[in-house]
Every structure is written in structure tokens, then in C-alpha cells.
Coordinates of N, CA and C in Angstrom, one line a residue:
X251 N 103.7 101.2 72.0 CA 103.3 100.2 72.9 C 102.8 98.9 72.1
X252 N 103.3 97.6 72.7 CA 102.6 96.3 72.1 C 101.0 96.2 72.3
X253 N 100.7 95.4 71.6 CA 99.4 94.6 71.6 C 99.5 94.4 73.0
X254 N 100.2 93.4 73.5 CA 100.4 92.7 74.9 C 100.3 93.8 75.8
X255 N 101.1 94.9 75.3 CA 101.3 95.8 76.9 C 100.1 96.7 77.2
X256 N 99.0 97.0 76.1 CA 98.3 97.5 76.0 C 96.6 96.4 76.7
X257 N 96.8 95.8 75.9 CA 96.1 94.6 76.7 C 96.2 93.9 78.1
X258 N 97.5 94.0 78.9 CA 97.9 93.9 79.9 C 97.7 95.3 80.9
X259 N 97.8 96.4 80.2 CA 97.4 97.6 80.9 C 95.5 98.1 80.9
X260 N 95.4 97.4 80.0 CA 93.4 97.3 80.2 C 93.1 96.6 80.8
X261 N 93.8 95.5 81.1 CA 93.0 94.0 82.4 C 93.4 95.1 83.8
X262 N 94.7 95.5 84.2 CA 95.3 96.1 85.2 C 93.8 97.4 85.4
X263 N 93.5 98.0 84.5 CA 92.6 98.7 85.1 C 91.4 98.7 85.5
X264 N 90.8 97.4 84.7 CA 89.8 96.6 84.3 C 89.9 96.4 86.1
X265 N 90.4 95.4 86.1 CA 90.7 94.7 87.3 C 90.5 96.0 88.9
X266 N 91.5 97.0 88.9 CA 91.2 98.0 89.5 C 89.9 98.7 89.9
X267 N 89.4 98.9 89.0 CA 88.1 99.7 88.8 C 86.9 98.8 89.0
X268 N 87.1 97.2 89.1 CA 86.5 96.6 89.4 C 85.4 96.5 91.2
X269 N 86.2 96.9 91.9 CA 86.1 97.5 93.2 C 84.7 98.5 93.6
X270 N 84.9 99.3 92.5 CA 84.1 100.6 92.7 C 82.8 99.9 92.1
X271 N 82.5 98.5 91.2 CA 81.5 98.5 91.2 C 80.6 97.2 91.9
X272 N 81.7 96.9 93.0 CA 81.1 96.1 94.1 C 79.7 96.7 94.7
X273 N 78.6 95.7 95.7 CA 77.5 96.5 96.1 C 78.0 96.9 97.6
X274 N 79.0 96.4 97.6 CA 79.6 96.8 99.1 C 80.3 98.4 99.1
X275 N 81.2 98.6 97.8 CA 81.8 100.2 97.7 C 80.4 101.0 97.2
X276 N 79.0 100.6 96.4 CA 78.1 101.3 96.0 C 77.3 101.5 97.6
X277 N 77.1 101.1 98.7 CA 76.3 101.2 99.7 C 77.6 102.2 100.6
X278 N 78.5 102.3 100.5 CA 79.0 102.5 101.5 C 79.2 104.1 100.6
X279 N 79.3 104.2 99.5 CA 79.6 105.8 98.8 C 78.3 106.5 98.8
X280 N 77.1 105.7 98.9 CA 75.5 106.2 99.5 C 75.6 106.5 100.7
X281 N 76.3 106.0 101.6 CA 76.3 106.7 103.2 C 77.2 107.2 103.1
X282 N 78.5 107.5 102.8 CA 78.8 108.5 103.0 C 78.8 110.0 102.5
X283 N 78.3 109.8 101.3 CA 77.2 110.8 100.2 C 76.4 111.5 101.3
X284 N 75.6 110.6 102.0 CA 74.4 110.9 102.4 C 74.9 112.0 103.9
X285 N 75.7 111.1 104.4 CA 76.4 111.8 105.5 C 77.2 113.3 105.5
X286 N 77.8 113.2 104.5 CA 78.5 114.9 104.2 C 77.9 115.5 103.3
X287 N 77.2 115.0 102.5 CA 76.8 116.0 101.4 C 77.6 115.7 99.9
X288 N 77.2 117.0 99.1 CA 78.2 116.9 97.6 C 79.4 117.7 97.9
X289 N 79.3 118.6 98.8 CA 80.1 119.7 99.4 C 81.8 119.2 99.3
X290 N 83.0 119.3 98.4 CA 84.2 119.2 98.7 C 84.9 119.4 99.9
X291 N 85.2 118.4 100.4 CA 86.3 118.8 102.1 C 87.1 119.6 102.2
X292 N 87.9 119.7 100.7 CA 88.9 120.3 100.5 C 88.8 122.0 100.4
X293 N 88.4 122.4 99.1 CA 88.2 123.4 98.5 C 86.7 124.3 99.4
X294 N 85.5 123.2 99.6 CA 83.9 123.9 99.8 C 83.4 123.7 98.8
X295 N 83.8 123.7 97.6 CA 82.7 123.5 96.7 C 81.6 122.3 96.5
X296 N 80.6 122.6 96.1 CA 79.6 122.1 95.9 C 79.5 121.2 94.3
X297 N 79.3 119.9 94.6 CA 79.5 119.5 93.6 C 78.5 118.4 92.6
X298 N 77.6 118.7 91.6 CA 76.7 117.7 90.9 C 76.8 116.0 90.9
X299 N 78.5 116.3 90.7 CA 79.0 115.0 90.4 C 80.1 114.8 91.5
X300 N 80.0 115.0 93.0 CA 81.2 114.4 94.1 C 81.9 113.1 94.1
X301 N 83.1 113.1 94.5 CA 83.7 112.1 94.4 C 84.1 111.2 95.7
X302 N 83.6 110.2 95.6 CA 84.2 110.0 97.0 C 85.8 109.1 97.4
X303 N 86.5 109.5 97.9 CA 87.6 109.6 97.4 C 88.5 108.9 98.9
X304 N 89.0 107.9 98.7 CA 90.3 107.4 99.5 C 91.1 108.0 100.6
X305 N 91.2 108.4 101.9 CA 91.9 109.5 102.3 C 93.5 109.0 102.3
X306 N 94.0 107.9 102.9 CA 95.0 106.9 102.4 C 94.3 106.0 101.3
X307 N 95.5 106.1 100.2 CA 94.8 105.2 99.3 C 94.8 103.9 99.4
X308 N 93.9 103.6 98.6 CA 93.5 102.1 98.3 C 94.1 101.3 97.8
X309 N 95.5 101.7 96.8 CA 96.1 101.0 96.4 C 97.4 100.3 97.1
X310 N 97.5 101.4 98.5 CA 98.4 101.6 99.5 C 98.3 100.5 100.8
X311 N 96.7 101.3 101.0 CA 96.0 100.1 102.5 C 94.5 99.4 101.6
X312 N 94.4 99.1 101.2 CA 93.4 98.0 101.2 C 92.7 97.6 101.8
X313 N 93.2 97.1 103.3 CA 92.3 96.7 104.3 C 91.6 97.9 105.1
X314 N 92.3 99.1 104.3 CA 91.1 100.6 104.7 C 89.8 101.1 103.5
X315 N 89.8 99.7 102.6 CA 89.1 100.4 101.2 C 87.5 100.4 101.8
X316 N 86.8 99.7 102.6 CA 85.3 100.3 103.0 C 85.2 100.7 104.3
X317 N 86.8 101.0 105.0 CA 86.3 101.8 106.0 C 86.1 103.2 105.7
X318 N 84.5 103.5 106.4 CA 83.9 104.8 105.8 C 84.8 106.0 106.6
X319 N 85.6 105.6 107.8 CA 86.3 106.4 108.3 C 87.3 107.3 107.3
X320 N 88.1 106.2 106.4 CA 89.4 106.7 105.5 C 88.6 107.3 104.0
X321 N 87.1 107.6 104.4 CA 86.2 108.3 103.3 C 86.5 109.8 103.1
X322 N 86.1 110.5 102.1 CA 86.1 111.8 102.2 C 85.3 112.3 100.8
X323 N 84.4 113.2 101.0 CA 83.9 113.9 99.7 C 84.8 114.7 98.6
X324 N 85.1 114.5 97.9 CA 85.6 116.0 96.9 C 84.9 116.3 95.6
X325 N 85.6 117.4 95.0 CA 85.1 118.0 93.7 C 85.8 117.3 92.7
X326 N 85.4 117.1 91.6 CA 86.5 116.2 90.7 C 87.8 117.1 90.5
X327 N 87.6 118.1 90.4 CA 89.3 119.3 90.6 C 89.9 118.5 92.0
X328 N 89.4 118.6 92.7 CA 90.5 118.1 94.1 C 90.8 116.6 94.2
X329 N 89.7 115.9 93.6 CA 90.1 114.4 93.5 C 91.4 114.0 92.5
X330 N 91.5 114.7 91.6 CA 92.4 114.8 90.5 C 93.6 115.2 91.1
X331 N 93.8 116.3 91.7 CA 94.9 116.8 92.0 C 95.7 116.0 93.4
X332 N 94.4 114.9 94.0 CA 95.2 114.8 94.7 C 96.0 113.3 94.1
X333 N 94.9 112.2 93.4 CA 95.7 111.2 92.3 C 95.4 110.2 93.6
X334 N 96.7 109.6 93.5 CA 97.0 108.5 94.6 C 97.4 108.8 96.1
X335 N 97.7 109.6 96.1 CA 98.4 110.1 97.4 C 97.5 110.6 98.5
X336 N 98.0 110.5 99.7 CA 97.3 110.3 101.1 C 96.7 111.9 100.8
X337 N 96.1 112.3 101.6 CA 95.3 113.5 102.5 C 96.8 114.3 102.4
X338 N 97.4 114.1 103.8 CA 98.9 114.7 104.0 C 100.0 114.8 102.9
X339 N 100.3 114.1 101.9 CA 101.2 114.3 101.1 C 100.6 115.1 100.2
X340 N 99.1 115.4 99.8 CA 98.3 116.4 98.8 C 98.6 117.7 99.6
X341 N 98.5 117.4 101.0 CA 98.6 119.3 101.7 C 100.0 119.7 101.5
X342 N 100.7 118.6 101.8 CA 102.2 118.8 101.8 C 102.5 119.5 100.6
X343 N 102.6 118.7 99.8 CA 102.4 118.8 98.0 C 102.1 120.6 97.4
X344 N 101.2 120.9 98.2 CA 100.1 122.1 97.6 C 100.8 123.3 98.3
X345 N 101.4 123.3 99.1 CA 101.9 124.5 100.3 C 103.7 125.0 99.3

């Protein structure tokens, strides 16, 4: 990989990840934290470190990224596995 593509793939994430540290996505992952628990939706497990996690993603709808509705708790095993993909395409996926 170049200089350039490497550099251009750190801004791209950069840029991405920039979101999560808005005070608008930090207040809204406190209520919904607060509202379900550390508890995984998916799996049940119980988790130190929960993730709060996209139900359609963010990269997808956008204009769903602080609705707390398209929120969901998981374990970082379930968050991982499910990546970018909706709710439905992870169940789909898993069966």
C-alpha cells in the first residue's frame, strides 16, 4: 500500500470515528446504557465493556445515527460479528 492510500485510509477512519466522539452520540450511549443495562440483546451476556451498537447501520441511514430507537446494547463478541450489517441480515447470516 502507498503512503497516499494509507494516509487516505487514516483520514477515512479518522473522519468516521469522529461521530462517536460527538457530546450528542456520548449523552445518547449514557441513556441508552442507562436504559438497558450492560446486558447483550443478542446473546444475554453481561458485559464490563457494552457496546452500543447501530441496529441499521450508520453508514447505511445516517439520519437514524441518534435515534435512540435504531440503538441496541451488545457484547463486543456480538458487536463484531455483526460488523456493518442490519439486525436482520446478522440473524439471517447466523441461521
Amino acid at each position: 500500500m502507498t503512503s497516499r492510500a494509507k494516509r487516505d485510509r487514516k483520514l477515512k477512519t479518522l473522519e468516521s470515528w469522529g461521530f462517536y466522539g460527538t457530546p450528542e452520540w456520548r449523552l445518547l450511549r449514557k441513556r441508552v446504557l442507562s436504559r438497558y443495562g450492560p446486558r447483550c440483546m443478542l446473546c444475554g451476556k453481561t458485559s464490563d465493556r457494552p457496546c452500543v451498537d447501530h441496529v441499521l447501520p450508520r453508514s447505511q441511514f445516517p439520519a437514524l445515527a441518534l435515534d435512540i430507537r435504531n440503538l441496541q446494547v451488545l457484547c463486543w463478541a456480538c458487536n463484531k460479528a455483526k460488523a456493518a450489517r442490519s439486525l436482520a441480515a446478522h440473524i439471517h447470516a447466523s441461521r
